[in-house]
CSV table of C-alpha atoms and ligand atoms in Angstrom, one decimal:
chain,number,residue,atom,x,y,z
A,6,UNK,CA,-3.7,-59.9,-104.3
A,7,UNK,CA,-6.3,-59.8,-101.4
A,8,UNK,CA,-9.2,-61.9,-102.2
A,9,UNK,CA,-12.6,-59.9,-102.8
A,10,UNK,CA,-15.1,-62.5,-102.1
A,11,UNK,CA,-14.0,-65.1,-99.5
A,12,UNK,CA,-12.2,-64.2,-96.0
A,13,UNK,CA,-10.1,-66.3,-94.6
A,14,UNK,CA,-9.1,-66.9,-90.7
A,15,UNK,CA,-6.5,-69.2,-89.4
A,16,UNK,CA,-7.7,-70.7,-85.6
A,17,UNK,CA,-5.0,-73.1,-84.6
A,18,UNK,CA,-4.7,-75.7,-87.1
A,19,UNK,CA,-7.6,-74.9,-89.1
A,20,UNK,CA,-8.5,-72.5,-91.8
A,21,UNK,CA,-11.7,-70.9,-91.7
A,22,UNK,CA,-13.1,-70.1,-95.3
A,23,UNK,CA,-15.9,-67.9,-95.3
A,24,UNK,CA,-17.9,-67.3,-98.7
A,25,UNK,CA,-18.6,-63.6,-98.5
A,26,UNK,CA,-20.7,-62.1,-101.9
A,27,UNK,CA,-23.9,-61.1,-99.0
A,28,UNK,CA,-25.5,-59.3,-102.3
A,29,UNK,CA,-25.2,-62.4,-104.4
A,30,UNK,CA,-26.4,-65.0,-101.8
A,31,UNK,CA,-22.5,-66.4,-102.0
A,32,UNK,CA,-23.3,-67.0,-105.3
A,33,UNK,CA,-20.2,-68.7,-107.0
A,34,UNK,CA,-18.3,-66.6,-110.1
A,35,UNK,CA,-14.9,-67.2,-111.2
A,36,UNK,CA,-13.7,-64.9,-109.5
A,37,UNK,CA,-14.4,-66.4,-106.0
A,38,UNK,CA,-13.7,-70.3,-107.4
A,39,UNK,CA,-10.4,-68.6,-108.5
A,40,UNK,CA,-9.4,-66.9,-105.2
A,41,UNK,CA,-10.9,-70.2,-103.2
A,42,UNK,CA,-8.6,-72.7,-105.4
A,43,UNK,CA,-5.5,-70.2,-104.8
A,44,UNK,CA,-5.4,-69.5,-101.4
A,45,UNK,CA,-6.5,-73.6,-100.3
A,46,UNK,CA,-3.5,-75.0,-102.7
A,47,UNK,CA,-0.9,-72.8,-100.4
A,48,UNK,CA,-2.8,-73.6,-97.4
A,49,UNK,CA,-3.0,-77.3,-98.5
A,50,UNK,CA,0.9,-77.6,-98.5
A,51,UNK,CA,1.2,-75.8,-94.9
A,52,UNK,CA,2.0,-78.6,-92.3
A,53,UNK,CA,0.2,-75.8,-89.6
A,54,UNK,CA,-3.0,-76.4,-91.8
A,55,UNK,CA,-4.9,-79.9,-90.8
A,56,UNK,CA,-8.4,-78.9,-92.0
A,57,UNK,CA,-10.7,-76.6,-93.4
A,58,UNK,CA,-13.7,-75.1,-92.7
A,59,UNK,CA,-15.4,-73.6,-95.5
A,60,UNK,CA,-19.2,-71.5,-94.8
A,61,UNK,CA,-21.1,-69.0,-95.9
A,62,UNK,CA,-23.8,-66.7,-94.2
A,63,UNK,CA,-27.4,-67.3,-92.0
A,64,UNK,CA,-29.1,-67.0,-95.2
A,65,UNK,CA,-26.5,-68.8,-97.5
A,66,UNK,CA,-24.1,-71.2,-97.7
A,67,UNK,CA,-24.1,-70.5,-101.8
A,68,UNK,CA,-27.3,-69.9,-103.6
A,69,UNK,CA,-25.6,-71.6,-106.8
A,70,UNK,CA,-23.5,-70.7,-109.5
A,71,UNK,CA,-23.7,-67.3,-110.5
A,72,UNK,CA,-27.0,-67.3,-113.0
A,73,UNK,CA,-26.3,-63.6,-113.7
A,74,UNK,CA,-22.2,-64.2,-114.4
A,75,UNK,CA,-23.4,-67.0,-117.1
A,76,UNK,CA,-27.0,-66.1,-118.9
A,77,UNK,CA,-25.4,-64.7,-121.9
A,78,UNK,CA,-22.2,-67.4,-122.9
A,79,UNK,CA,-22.9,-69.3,-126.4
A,80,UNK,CA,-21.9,-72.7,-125.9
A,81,UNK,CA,-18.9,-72.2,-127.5
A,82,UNK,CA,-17.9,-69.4,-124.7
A,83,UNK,CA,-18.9,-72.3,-122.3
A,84,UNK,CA,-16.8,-75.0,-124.1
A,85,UNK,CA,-13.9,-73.0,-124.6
A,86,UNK,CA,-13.8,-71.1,-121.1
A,87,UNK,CA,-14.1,-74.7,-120.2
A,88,UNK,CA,-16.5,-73.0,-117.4
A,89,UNK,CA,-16.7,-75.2,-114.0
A,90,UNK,CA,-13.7,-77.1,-115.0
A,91,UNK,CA,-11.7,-74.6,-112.6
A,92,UNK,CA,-13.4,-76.9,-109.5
A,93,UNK,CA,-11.7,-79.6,-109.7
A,94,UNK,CA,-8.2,-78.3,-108.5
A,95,UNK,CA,-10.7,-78.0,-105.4
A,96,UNK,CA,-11.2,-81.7,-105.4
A,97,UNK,CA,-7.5,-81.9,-105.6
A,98,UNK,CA,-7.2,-80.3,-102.3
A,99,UNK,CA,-5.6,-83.3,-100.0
A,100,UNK,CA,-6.4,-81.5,-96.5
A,101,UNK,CA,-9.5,-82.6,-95.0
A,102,UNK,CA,-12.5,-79.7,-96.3
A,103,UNK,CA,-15.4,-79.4,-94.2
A,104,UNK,CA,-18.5,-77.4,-95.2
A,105,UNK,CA,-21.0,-75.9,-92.7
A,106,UNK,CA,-23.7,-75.4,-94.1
A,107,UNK,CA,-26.4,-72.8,-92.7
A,108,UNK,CA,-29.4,-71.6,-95.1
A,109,UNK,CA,-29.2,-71.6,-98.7
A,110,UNK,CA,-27.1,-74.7,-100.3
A,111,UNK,CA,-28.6,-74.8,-104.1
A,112,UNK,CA,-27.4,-75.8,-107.3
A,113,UNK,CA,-23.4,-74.8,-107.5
A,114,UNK,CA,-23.9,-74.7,-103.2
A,115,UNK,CA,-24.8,-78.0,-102.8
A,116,UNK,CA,-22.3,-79.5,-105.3
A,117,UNK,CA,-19.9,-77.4,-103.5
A,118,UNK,CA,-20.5,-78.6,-100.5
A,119,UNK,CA,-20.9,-81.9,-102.2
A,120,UNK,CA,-16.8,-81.6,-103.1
A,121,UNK,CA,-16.0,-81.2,-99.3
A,122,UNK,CA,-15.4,-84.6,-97.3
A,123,UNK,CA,-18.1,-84.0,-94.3
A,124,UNK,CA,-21.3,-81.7,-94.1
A,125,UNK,CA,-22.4,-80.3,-91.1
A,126,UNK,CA,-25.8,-79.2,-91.4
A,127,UNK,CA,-27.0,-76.0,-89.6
A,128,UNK,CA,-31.1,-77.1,-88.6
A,129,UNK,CA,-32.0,-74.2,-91.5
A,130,UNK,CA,-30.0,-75.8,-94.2
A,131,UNK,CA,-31.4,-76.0,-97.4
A,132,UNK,CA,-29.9,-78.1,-99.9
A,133,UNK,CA,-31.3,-78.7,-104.1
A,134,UNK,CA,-30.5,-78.8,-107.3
A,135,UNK,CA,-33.2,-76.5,-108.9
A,136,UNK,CA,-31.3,-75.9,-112.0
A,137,UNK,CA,-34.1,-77.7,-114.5
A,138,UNK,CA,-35.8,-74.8,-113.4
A,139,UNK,CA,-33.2,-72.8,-115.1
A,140,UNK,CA,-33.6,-74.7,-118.8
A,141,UNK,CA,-30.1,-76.7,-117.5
A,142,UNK,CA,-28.9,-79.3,-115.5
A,143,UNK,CA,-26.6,-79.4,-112.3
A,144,UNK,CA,-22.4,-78.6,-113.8
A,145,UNK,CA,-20.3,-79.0,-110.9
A,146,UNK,CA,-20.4,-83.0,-110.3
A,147,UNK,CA,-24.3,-82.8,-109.1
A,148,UNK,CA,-26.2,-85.3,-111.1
A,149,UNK,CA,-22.8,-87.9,-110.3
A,150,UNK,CA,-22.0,-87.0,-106.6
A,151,UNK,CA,-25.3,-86.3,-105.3
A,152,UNK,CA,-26.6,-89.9,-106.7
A,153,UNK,CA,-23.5,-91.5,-105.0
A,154,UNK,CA,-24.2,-90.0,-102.0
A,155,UNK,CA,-28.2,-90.2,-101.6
A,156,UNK,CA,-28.8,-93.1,-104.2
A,157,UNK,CA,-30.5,-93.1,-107.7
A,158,UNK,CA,-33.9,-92.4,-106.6
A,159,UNK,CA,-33.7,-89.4,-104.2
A,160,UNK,CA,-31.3,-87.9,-106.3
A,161,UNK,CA,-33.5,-88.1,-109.6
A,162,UNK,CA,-36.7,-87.0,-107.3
A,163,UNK,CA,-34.0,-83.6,-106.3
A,164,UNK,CA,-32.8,-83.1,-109.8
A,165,UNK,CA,-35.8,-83.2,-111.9
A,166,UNK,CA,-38.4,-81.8,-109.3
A,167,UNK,CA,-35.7,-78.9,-108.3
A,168,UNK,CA,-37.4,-79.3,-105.1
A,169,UNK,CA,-35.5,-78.3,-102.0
A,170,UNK,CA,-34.9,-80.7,-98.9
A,171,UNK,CA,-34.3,-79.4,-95.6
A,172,UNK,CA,-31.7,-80.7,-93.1
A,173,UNK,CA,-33.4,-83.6,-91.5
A,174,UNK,CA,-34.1,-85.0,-94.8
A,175,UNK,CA,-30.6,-84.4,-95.8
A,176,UNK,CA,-29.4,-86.3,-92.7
A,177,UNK,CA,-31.5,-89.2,-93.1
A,178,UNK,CA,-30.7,-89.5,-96.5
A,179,UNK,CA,-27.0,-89.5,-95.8
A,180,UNK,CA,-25.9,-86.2,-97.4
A,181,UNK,CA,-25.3,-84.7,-94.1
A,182,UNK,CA,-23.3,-86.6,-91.7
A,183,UNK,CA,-24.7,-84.3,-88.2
A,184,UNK,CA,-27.7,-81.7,-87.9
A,185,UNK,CA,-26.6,-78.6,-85.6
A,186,UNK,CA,-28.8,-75.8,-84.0
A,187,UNK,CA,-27.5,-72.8,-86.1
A,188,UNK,CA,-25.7,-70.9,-83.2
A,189,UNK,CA,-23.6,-73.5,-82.9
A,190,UNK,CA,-22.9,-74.8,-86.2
A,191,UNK,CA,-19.3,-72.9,-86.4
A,192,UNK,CA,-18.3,-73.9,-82.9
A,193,UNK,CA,-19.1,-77.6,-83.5
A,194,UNK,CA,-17.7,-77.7,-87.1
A,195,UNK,CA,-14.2,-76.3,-85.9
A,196,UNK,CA,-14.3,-78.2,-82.9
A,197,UNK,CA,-14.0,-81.0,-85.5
A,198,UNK,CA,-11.7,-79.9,-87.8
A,199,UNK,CA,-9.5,-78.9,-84.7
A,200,UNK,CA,-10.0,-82.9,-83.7
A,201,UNK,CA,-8.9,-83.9,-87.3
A,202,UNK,CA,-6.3,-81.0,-87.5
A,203,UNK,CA,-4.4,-82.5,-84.1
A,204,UNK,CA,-3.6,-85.7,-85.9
A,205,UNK,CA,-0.8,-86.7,-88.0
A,206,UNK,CA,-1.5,-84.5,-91.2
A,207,UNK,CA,0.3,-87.3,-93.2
A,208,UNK,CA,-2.0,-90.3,-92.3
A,209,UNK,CA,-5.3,-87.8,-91.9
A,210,UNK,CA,-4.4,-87.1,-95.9
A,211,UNK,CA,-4.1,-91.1,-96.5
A,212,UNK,CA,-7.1,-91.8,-94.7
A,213,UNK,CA,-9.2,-89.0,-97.1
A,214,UNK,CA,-7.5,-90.4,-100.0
A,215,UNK,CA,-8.2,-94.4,-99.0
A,216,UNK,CA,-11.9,-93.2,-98.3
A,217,UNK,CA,-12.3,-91.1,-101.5
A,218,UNK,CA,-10.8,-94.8,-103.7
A,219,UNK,CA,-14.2,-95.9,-102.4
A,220,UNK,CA,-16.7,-94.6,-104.7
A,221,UNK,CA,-14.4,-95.3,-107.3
A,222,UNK,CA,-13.0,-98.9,-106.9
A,223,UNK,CA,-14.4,-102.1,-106.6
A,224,UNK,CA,-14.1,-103.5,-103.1
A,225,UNK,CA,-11.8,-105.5,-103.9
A,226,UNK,CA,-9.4,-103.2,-105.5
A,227,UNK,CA,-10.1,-100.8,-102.6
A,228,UNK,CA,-9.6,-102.9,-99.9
A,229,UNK,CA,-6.1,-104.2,-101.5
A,230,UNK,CA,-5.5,-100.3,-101.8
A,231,UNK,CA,-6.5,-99.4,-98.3
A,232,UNK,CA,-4.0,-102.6,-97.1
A,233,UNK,CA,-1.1,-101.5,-99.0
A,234,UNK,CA,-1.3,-98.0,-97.3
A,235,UNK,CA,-2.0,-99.0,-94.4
A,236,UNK,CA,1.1,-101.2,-94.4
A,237,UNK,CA,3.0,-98.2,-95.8
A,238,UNK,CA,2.1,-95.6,-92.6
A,239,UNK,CA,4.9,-98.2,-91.2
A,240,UNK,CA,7.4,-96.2,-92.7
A,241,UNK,CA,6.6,-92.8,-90.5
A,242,UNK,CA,7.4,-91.8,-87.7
A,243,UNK,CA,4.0,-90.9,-86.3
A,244,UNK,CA,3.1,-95.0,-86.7
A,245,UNK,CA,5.8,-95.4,-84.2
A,246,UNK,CA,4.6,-92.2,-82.4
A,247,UNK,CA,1.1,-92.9,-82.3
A,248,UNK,CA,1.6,-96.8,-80.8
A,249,UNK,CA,4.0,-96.1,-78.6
A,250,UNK,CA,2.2,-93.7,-77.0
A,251,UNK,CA,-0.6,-96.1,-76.5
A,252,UNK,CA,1.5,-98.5,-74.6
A,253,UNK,CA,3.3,-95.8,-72.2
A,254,UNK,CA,-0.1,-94.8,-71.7
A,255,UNK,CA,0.2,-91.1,-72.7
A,256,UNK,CA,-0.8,-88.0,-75.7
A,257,UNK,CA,1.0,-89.2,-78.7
A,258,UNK,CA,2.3,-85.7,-80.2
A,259,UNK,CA,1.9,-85.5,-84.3
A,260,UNK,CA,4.0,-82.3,-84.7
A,261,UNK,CA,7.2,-83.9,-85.5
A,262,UNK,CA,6.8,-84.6,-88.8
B,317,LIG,N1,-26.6,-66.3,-109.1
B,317,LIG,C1,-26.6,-65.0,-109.1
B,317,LIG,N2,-27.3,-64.2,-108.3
B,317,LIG,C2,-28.0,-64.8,-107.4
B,317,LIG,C3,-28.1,-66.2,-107.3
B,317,LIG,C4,-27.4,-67.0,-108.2
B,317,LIG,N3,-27.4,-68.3,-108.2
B,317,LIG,N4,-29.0,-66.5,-106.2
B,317,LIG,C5,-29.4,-65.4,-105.7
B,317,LIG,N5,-28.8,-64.3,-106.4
B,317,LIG,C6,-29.0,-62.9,-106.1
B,317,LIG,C7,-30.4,-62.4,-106.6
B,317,LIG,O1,-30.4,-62.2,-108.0
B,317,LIG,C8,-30.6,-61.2,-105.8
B,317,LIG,O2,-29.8,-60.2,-106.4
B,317,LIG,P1,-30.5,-58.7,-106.6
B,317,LIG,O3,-30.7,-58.2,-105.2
B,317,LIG,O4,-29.5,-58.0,-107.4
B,317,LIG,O5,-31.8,-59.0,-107.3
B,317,LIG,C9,-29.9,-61.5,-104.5
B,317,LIG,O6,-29.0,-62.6,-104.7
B,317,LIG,C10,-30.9,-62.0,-103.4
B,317,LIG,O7,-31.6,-63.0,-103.9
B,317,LIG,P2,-33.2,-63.1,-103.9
B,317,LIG,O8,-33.8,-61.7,-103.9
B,317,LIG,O9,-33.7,-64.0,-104.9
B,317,LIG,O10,-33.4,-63.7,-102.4
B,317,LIG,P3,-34.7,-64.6,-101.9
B,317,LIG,O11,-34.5,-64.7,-100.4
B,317,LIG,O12,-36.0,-64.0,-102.4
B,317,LIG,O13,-34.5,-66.0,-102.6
B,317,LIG,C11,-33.3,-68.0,-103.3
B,317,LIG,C12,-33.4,-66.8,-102.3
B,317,LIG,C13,-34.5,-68.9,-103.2
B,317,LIG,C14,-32.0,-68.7,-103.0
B,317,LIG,C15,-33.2,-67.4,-104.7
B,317,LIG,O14,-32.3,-66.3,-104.7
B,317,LIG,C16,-32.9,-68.3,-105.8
B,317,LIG,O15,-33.7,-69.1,-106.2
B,317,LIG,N6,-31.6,-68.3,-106.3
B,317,LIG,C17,-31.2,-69.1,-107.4
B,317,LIG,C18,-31.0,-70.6,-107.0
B,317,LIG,C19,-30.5,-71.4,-108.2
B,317,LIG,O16,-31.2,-71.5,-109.2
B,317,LIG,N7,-29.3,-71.9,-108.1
B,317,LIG,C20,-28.7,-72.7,-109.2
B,317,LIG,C21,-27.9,-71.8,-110.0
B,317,LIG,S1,-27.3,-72.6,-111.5
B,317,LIG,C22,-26.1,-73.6,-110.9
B,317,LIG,O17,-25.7,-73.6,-109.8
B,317,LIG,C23,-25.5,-74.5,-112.0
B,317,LIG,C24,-24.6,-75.5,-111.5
B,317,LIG,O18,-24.8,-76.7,-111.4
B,317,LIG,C25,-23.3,-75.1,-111.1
C-alpha cells in the first residue's frame, strides 16, 4: 500500500525519507512509524541502498509524538498496545540513517532523530524534550540517549525545564555533529550520505555496528570487538579491493559485492 505520511525518493544510492503530516507538524502516529519501519527494512536489504536521509519540513522535522493520537489510552491501552515499542525495528535498521533536521525537533522529533547515526542541523533547528510539560516524560529512548549523547547535566537541565535549545547549542553540546544554513541543509546531508553510500555497504554496516557497541560496552570489550571485525573485513573482497587500489594508485570500486 502507498504510504500516507512519508514520501520517499531514491537519488543514487541514497533514499530520501521525507516526514510529510504538514497539518500535524510531522507529528509521529502509528501510522507513519508503521509505514517508516516497512518501507526502510526493504530498503535496508537493497545493496543499491547505502544511506538514508530522513527530514521533515522548514517548520518541522517532528513536533513530537502525536499528543492528539494518545490523550485518551488508559495505561493498560498503553501497556498492551505496547505503544513506542514499534521504534525499535528502526534502531534495527543496519544502513547508515541520517536526519536533517530543519525547524521543529521536539519530544518523539528529537528522540527520532536521536535513533539516526548523524544529525545535521539546519541553523533554525530546534531540538527539546518538553514532554514534563505534558504531565509525562520522554518514551522513545530520550531520557537514555539524549544523556549519552549531551551528558547527565544538560540532558536533566532539557528534560525537566522542557526548554528548547537551538542549533548552536546543540552543536556545541555534541547532539549535532555540523550546523547548515537551511537552503542547503538537503544538499549537504545527501552529499554525505552519497559519500557513505559509494563505499562498501558491507564494511559501512560493520563500522555503524562497531560504533553503536560503544555506548554499550566497556572499552575493553569494545575495542576487542572492534579488533575481531576488523580482522574479519579480511575475508571480503572489498578489503582486497579497497588496498589494492591504494597501491595501483587508483578509485577502488565497491559494487562488486
Ligand atoms: N501531536 C499532535 N499534533 C501536533 C503536535 C503533536 N506533537 N505538535 C503540533 N501539532 C499540531 C497542532 O495541534 C496543530 O494542529 P491544529 O491546527 O489542528 O490545531 C498543528 O500541529 C500546528 O501546531 P501549532 O498551531 O501548535 O503550531 P505553532 O507554530 O503555534 O507551535 C509547536 C509549534 C511549538 C511545535 C507546538 O505545536 C507544540 O508545542 N507542539 C507540541 C510539542 C510537544 O509537546 N512534543 C512532545 C510530544 S509528546 C512526545 O513526543 C512523547 C515522546 O517522548 C515520544
Amino acid at each position: 500500500m502507498k504510504p500516507m505520511n512519508i514520501k520517499i525518493e531514491q537519488r543514487k544510492r541514497v533514499a530520501i525519507i521525507t516526514l510529510d503530516r504538514p497539518k500535524a507538524l510531522n507529528a509521529l502516529n502509528t501510522a507513519l512509524m508503521q509505514e517508516m519501519v516497512s518501507v526502510m527494512q526493504k530498503l535496508d536489504k537493497d545493496p543499491e541502498v547505502g544511506c538514508f536521509v530522513i527530514t521533515g519540513s522548514e517548520k518541522a522535522f517532528a513536533a513530537g509524538a502525536d499528543i492528539k493520537e494518545m490523550k485518551d489510552k488508559s495505561y493498560l491501552d498503553m501497556f498492551h498496545e505496547d505503544y513506542f515499542a514499534g521504534w525499535e525495528a528502526f534502531t534495527s535498521i543496519r544502513t547508515p540513517k541520517i536526519a536533517a533536521v530543519s525547524g521543529y525537533a521536539l519530544g518523539g522529533g528529537c528522540e527520532l532523530a536521536m535513533m539516526c547515526d548523524i544529525i545535521y542541523a539546519s541553523t533554525t533547528a530546534k531540538f527539546g524534550q518538553p514532554e514534563i510539560k505534558l504531565g509525562v516524560i520522554p518514551g522513545i529512548g530520550g531520557t537514555q540517549r539524549l544523556t549519552k549523547m549531551v551528558g547527565k547535566t544538560k540532558a536533566m537541565d532539557l528534560i525537566l525545564t522542557g526548554r528548547l535549545m537551538n542549533a548552536e547549542e546543540a552543536e556545541r553540546s555534541g547532539l549535532v555533529s555540523r550546523v547548515i544554513p537551511s537552503n542547503k541543509l538537503i544538499e549537504e546531508s545527501l552529499q554525505a550520505a552519497e559519500l557513505i553510500a559509494s563505499y562498501s555497504k558491507t564494511t559501512v554496516m560493520i563500522a555503524k555496528e562497531a560504533v553503536d557497541r560503544a555506548t554499550e560496552l566497556s572499552l575493553r570489550e569494545g575495542v576487542l570487538y572492534e579488533r575481531r571485525v576488523f580482522h574479519a573485513l579480511f575475508a571480503t573482497e572489498h578489503q582486497k579491493e579497497g588496498m589494492q587500489a591504494f597501491v595501483e594508485k587508483r578509485t577502488p570500486d565497491f559494487s562488486k559485492s
